[in-house]
């Protein structure tokens, strides 16, 4: 069965370190998204991609970057981790606009 | 641009009583609308979706939602709550002709009392 997986599931890192969260999907979807989930805010969009070599900023993109070198993967990099980036991160992929997005299980990141 | 407003941050019901979770959307284009559920420390699971077919949509676990264009609403209902329904619920909109980005409401926490 097709799926979307995130790794690691849990990560503790120190302030100032670079961190990369992996997202891999086998749906062959062109659209991929990264969100962060914080209490009281729901899910907020960090970055998204409509296909290989395409990346776009979301509403909370400062301090994050993504790259899309193939269809399956959209890694999220925190350039210099800050305590404000402690959160749960979800990756999602989708087909056309009338289709649902499929979500990974999330990565809980703690910056100390 | 599209947006979603979930009108209640928390809803508390007794087991066996009806559930109503309210969602209003704003969109310049024809929307596709979704409800997702998230149980504690879990990922997001699709409950149901509306994509311009029947306005009354049935989902999993006895949930359903009705698309009302005149009211720009997509409220989620269930006739009888079960303890296992306690979770966070998210209303999501995507728009045809728009950016295709799934836009989330802030979520409604459903509390079910025995």
mmCIF file of N, CA and C in Angstrom, chain A residues 3-85:
data_model
loop_
_atom_site.group_PDB
_atom_site.id
_atom_site.type_symbol
_atom_site.label_atom_id
_atom_site.label_comp_id
_atom_site.label_asym_id
_atom_site.label_seq_id
_atom_site.Cartn_x
_atom_site.Cartn_y
_atom_site.Cartn_z
ATOM 1 N N UNK A 3 2.018 4.973 1.025
ATOM 2 C CA UNK A 3 2.063 5.569 2.350
ATOM 3 C C UNK A 3 2.936 6.808 2.328
ATOM 4 N N UNK A 4 2.895 7.528 3.438
ATOM 5 C CA UNK A 4 3.772 8.674 3.646
ATOM 6 C C UNK A 4 4.405 8.508 5.024
ATOM 7 N N UNK A 5 5.714 8.579 5.070
ATOM 8 C CA UNK A 5 6.423 8.317 6.316
ATOM 9 C C UNK A 5 7.322 9.488 6.662
ATOM 10 N N UNK A 6 7.420 9.745 7.956
ATOM 11 C CA UNK A 6 8.281 10.797 8.462
ATOM 12 C C UNK A 6 9.328 10.186 9.389
ATOM 13 N N UNK A 7 10.511 10.774 9.364
ATOM 14 C CA UNK A 7 11.534 10.351 10.311
ATOM 15 C C UNK A 7 12.439 11.533 10.658
ATOM 16 N N UNK A 8 12.924 11.564 11.919
ATOM 17 C CA UNK A 8 12.566 10.643 12.995
ATOM 18 C C UNK A 8 11.181 10.953 13.559
ATOM 19 N N UNK A 9 10.653 10.132 14.419
ATOM 20 C CA UNK A 9 9.378 10.421 15.077
ATOM 21 C C UNK A 9 9.552 11.383 16.238
ATOM 22 N N UNK A 10 10.713 11.312 16.863
ATOM 23 C CA UNK A 10 11.021 12.209 17.979
ATOM 24 C C UNK A 10 12.467 12.667 17.812
ATOM 25 N N UNK A 11 12.689 13.960 18.157
ATOM 26 C CA UNK A 11 14.045 14.509 18.034
ATOM 27 C C UNK A 11 14.225 15.579 19.085
ATOM 28 N N UNK A 12 15.345 15.501 19.788
ATOM 29 C CA UNK A 12 15.744 16.571 20.709
ATOM 30 C C UNK A 12 17.044 17.143 20.172
ATOM 31 N N UNK A 13 17.086 18.454 20.034
ATOM 32 C CA UNK A 13 18.285 19.086 19.520
ATOM 33 C C UNK A 13 18.583 20.339 20.318
ATOM 34 N N UNK A 14 19.767 20.874 20.111
ATOM 35 C CA UNK A 14 20.175 22.068 20.847
ATOM 36 C C UNK A 14 19.983 23.319 20.001
ATOM 37 N N UNK A 15 19.759 24.415 20.660
ATOM 38 C CA UNK A 15 19.633 25.699 19.980
ATOM 39 C C UNK A 15 20.846 25.960 19.097
ATOM 40 N N UNK A 16 20.587 26.399 17.879
ATOM 41 C CA UNK A 16 21.646 26.744 16.954
ATOM 42 C C UNK A 16 22.056 25.625 16.009
ATOM 43 N N UNK A 17 21.654 24.413 16.292
ATOM 44 C CA UNK A 17 22.028 23.285 15.422
ATOM 45 C C UNK A 17 21.129 23.240 14.191
ATOM 46 N N UNK A 18 21.675 22.703 13.114
ATOM 47 C CA UNK A 18 20.865 22.454 11.926
ATOM 48 C C UNK A 18 20.201 21.096 12.059
ATOM 49 N N UNK A 19 18.936 21.050 11.714
ATOM 50 C CA UNK A 19 18.162 19.812 11.842
ATOM 51 C C UNK A 19 17.406 19.567 10.543
ATOM 52 N N UNK A 20 17.367 18.326 10.100
ATOM 53 C CA UNK A 20 16.592 17.970 8.915
ATOM 54 C C UNK A 20 15.585 16.882 9.266
ATOM 55 N N UNK A 21 14.343 17.146 8.922
ATOM 56 C CA UNK A 21 13.256 16.181 9.109
ATOM 57 C C UNK A 21 12.915 15.598 7.740
ATOM 58 N N UNK A 22 12.818 14.281 7.692
ATOM 59 C CA UNK A 22 12.573 13.611 6.422
ATOM 60 C C UNK A 22 11.095 13.319 6.215
ATOM 61 N N UNK A 23 10.675 13.375 4.955
ATOM 62 C CA UNK A 23 9.322 13.014 4.552
ATOM 63 C C UNK A 23 9.410 12.261 3.231
ATOM 64 N N UNK A 24 8.825 11.078 3.184
ATOM 65 C CA UNK A 24 8.892 10.224 1.999
ATOM 66 C C UNK A 24 7.512 9.672 1.713
ATOM 67 N N UNK A 25 7.041 9.851 0.462
ATOM 68 C CA UNK A 25 5.731 9.329 0.093
ATOM 69 C C UNK A 25 5.831 8.436 -1.132
ATOM 70 N N UNK A 26 4.997 7.414 -1.134
ATOM 71 C CA UNK A 26 4.982 6.460 -2.255
ATOM 72 C C UNK A 26 3.661 6.538 -3.009
ATOM 73 N N UNK A 27 2.922 7.640 -2.853
ATOM 74 C CA UNK A 27 1.682 7.857 -3.592
ATOM 75 C C UNK A 27 1.926 8.382 -5.006
ATOM 76 N N UNK A 28 3.164 8.824 -5.272
ATOM 77 C CA UNK A 28 3.490 9.475 -6.544
ATOM 78 C C UNK A 28 2.727 10.797 -6.706
ATOM 79 N N UNK A 29 2.493 11.475 -5.586
ATOM 80 C CA UNK A 29 1.812 12.758 -5.604
ATOM 81 C C UNK A 29 2.782 13.867 -5.979
ATOM 82 N N UNK A 30 2.281 14.834 -6.742
ATOM 83 C CA UNK A 30 3.104 16.001 -7.060
ATOM 84 C C UNK A 30 3.128 17.003 -5.903
ATOM 85 N N UNK A 31 2.002 17.107 -5.185
ATOM 86 C CA UNK A 31 1.876 18.136 -4.141
ATOM 87 C C UNK A 31 2.324 17.604 -2.787
ATOM 88 N N UNK A 32 3.229 18.334 -2.153
ATOM 89 C CA UNK A 32 3.676 17.969 -0.809
ATOM 90 C C UNK A 32 3.713 19.221 0.066
ATOM 91 N N UNK A 33 3.460 19.019 1.359
ATOM 92 C CA UNK A 33 3.301 20.132 2.282
ATOM 93 C C UNK A 33 3.970 19.812 3.615
ATOM 94 N N UNK A 34 4.473 20.841 4.263
ATOM 95 C CA UNK A 34 4.944 20.738 5.637
ATOM 96 C C UNK A 34 4.141 21.707 6.507
ATOM 97 N N UNK A 35 3.655 21.181 7.635
ATOM 98 C CA UNK A 35 2.918 21.978 8.618
ATOM 99 C C UNK A 35 3.580 21.810 9.983
ATOM 100 N N UNK A 36 3.343 22.800 10.825
ATOM 101 C CA UNK A 36 3.654 22.637 12.234
ATOM 102 C C UNK A 36 2.358 22.782 13.031
ATOM 103 N N UNK A 37 2.267 22.014 14.114
ATOM 104 C CA UNK A 37 1.070 22.022 14.934
ATOM 105 C C UNK A 37 1.424 22.500 16.323
ATOM 106 N N UNK A 38 0.769 23.572 16.737
ATOM 107 C CA UNK A 38 0.965 24.138 18.058
ATOM 108 C C UNK A 38 -0.394 24.361 18.699
ATOM 109 N N UNK A 39 -0.449 24.207 20.003
ATOM 110 C CA UNK A 39 -1.709 24.337 20.732
ATOM 111 C C UNK A 39 -2.345 25.691 20.446
ATOM 112 N N UNK A 40 -3.631 25.651 20.065
ATOM 113 C CA UNK A 40 -4.347 26.893 19.810
ATOM 114 C C UNK A 40 -4.194 27.458 18.411
ATOM 115 N N UNK A 41 -3.320 26.843 17.615
ATOM 116 C CA UNK A 41 -3.074 27.357 16.265
ATOM 117 C C UNK A 41 -3.478 26.379 15.159
ATOM 118 N N UNK A 42 -3.865 25.194 15.515
ATOM 119 C CA UNK A 42 -4.149 24.214 14.478
ATOM 120 C C UNK A 42 -2.881 23.864 13.740
ATOM 121 N N UNK A 43 -2.991 23.610 12.447
ATOM 122 C CA UNK A 43 -1.829 23.314 11.609
ATOM 123 C C UNK A 43 -1.538 24.528 10.731
ATOM 124 N N UNK A 44 -0.314 24.990 10.782
ATOM 125 C CA UNK A 44 0.103 26.139 9.995
ATOM 126 C C UNK A 44 1.125 25.696 8.948
ATOM 127 N N UNK A 45 0.971 26.245 7.763
ATOM 128 C CA UNK A 45 1.783 25.831 6.619
ATOM 129 C C UNK A 45 3.172 26.456 6.675
ATOM 130 N N UNK A 46 4.186 25.605 6.525
ATOM 131 C CA UNK A 46 5.570 26.086 6.539
ATOM 132 C C UNK A 46 6.089 26.273 5.117
ATOM 133 N N UNK A 47 6.089 25.200 4.349
ATOM 134 C CA UNK A 47 6.523 25.212 2.949
ATOM 135 C C UNK A 47 5.684 24.202 2.172
ATOM 136 N N UNK A 48 5.667 24.384 0.848
ATOM 137 C CA UNK A 48 4.968 23.417 0.020
ATOM 138 C C UNK A 48 5.633 23.333 -1.351
ATOM 139 N N UNK A 49 5.294 22.250 -2.049
ATOM 140 C CA UNK A 49 5.893 22.000 -3.352
ATOM 141 C C UNK A 49 4.853 21.377 -4.269
ATOM 142 N N UNK A 50 4.823 21.858 -5.514
ATOM 143 C CA UNK A 50 3.894 21.309 -6.494
ATOM 144 C C UNK A 50 4.566 20.313 -7.435
ATOM 145 N N UNK A 51 5.867 20.111 -7.260
ATOM 146 C CA UNK A 51 6.557 19.155 -8.116
ATOM 147 C C UNK A 51 8.059 19.292 -7.962
ATOM 148 N N UNK A 52 8.775 18.458 -8.688
ATOM 149 C CA UNK A 52 10.241 18.455 -8.602
ATOM 150 C C UNK A 52 10.792 19.840 -8.940
ATOM 151 N N UNK A 53 11.706 20.286 -8.125
ATOM 152 C CA UNK A 53 12.389 21.581 -8.257
ATOM 153 C C UNK A 53 11.493 22.771 -7.929
ATOM 154 N N UNK A 54 10.277 22.531 -7.497
ATOM 155 C CA UNK A 54 9.374 23.612 -7.114
ATOM 156 C C UNK A 54 9.238 23.665 -5.601
ATOM 157 N N UNK A 55 9.494 24.827 -4.992
ATOM 158 C CA UNK A 55 9.258 25.007 -3.563
ATOM 159 C C UNK A 55 8.677 26.396 -3.334
ATOM 160 N N UNK A 56 7.848 26.511 -2.301
ATOM 161 C CA UNK A 56 7.173 27.768 -2.018
ATOM 162 C C UNK A 56 7.055 27.968 -0.510
ATOM 163 N N UNK A 57 7.060 29.235 -0.101
ATOM 164 C CA UNK A 57 6.953 29.548 1.319
ATOM 165 C C UNK A 57 5.490 29.577 1.754
ATOM 166 N N UNK A 58 5.272 29.088 2.966
ATOM 167 C CA UNK A 58 3.970 29.190 3.580
ATOM 168 C C UNK A 58 3.920 30.352 4.556
ATOM 169 N N UNK A 59 2.940 30.308 5.451
ATOM 170 C CA UNK A 59 2.734 31.452 6.341
ATOM 171 C C UNK A 59 3.752 31.562 7.470
ATOM 172 N N UNK A 60 4.452 30.456 7.794
ATOM 173 C CA UNK A 60 5.413 30.482 8.902
ATOM 174 C C UNK A 60 6.746 29.898 8.443
ATOM 175 N N UNK A 61 7.293 30.410 7.356
ATOM 176 C CA UNK A 61 8.472 29.820 6.726
ATOM 177 C C UNK A 61 9.806 30.312 7.289
ATOM 178 N N UNK A 62 9.823 31.380 8.069
ATOM 179 C CA UNK A 62 11.095 31.918 8.551
ATOM 180 C C UNK A 62 11.851 30.877 9.374
ATOM 181 N N UNK A 63 13.119 30.662 9.013
ATOM 182 C CA UNK A 63 13.959 29.721 9.742
ATOM 183 C C UNK A 63 13.907 28.306 9.205
ATOM 184 N N UNK A 64 13.109 28.078 8.158
ATOM 185 C CA UNK A 64 12.947 26.747 7.554
ATOM 186 C C UNK A 64 13.271 26.798 6.066
ATOM 187 N N UNK A 65 13.704 25.663 5.533
ATOM 188 C CA UNK A 65 13.870 25.535 4.094
ATOM 189 C C UNK A 65 13.527 24.118 3.677
ATOM 190 N N UNK A 66 13.181 23.956 2.400
ATOM 191 C CA UNK A 66 12.903 22.644 1.831
ATOM 192 C C UNK A 66 13.569 22.549 0.478
ATOM 193 N N UNK A 67 13.716 21.326 0.008
ATOM 194 C CA UNK A 67 14.200 21.079 -1.347
ATOM 195 C C UNK A 67 13.420 19.908 -1.922
ATOM 196 N N UNK A 68 13.242 19.892 -3.236
ATOM 197 C CA UNK A 68 12.475 18.826 -3.893
ATOM 198 C C UNK A 68 13.274 18.348 -5.103
ATOM 199 N N UNK A 69 14.072 17.317 -4.889
ATOM 200 C CA UNK A 69 14.920 16.791 -5.962
ATOM 201 C C UNK A 69 14.283 15.593 -6.662
ATOM 202 N N UNK A 70 13.252 15.020 -6.061
ATOM 203 C CA UNK A 70 12.512 13.931 -6.688
ATOM 204 C C UNK A 70 11.056 14.006 -6.238
ATOM 205 N N UNK A 71 10.216 13.166 -6.788
ATOM 206 C CA UNK A 71 8.797 13.213 -6.460
ATOM 207 C C UNK A 71 8.517 12.748 -5.042
ATOM 208 N N UNK A 72 9.302 11.784 -4.553
ATOM 209 C CA UNK A 72 8.963 11.100 -3.311
ATOM 210 C C UNK A 72 9.308 11.856 -2.037
ATOM 211 N N UNK A 73 10.297 12.755 -2.085
ATOM 212 C CA UNK A 73 10.854 13.300 -0.843
ATOM 213 C C UNK A 73 10.771 14.820 -0.759
ATOM 214 N N UNK A 74 10.450 15.306 0.430
ATOM 215 C CA UNK A 74 10.480 16.741 0.702
ATOM 216 C C UNK A 74 11.060 16.941 2.104
ATOM 217 N N UNK A 75 12.376 16.959 2.227
ATOM 218 C CA UNK A 75 12.977 17.165 3.547
ATOM 219 C C UNK A 75 12.832 18.607 4.014
ATOM 220 N N UNK A 76 12.608 18.767 5.299
ATOM 221 C CA UNK A 76 12.478 20.085 5.923
ATOM 222 C C UNK A 76 13.714 20.337 6.776
ATOM 223 N N UNK A 77 14.383 21.461 6.530
ATOM 224 C CA UNK A 77 15.596 21.804 7.278
ATOM 225 C C UNK A 77 15.377 23.035 8.124
ATOM 226 N N UNK A 78 15.747 22.929 9.381
ATOM 227 C CA UNK A 78 15.804 24.083 10.266
ATOM 228 C C UNK A 78 17.249 24.546 10.251
ATOM 229 N N UNK A 79 17.475 25.723 9.745
ATOM 230 C CA UNK A 79 18.847 26.180 9.504
ATOM 231 C C UNK A 79 19.625 26.338 10.805
ATOM 232 N N UNK A 80 18.999 26.927 11.804
ATOM 233 C CA UNK A 80 19.611 27.146 13.115
ATOM 234 C C UNK A 80 18.476 27.063 14.134
ATOM 235 N N UNK A 81 18.324 25.903 14.732
ATOM 236 C CA UNK A 81 17.149 25.632 15.549
ATOM 237 C C UNK A 81 17.001 26.627 16.691
ATOM 238 N N UNK A 82 15.763 27.034 16.924
ATOM 239 C CA UNK A 82 15.421 27.953 18.013
ATOM 240 C C UNK A 82 14.343 27.316 18.876
ATOM 241 N N UNK A 83 14.264 27.755 20.124
ATOM 242 C CA UNK A 83 13.274 27.168 21.041
ATOM 243 C C UNK A 83 11.845 27.363 20.529
ATOM 244 N N UNK A 84 11.622 28.435 19.785
ATOM 245 C CA UNK A 84 10.293 28.702 19.218
ATOM 246 C C UNK A 84 9.905 27.679 18.153
ATOM 247 N N UNK A 85 10.841 26.885 17.722
ATOM 248 C CA UNK A 85 10.562 25.853 16.724
ATOM 249 C C UNK A 85 10.255 24.496 17.361
#
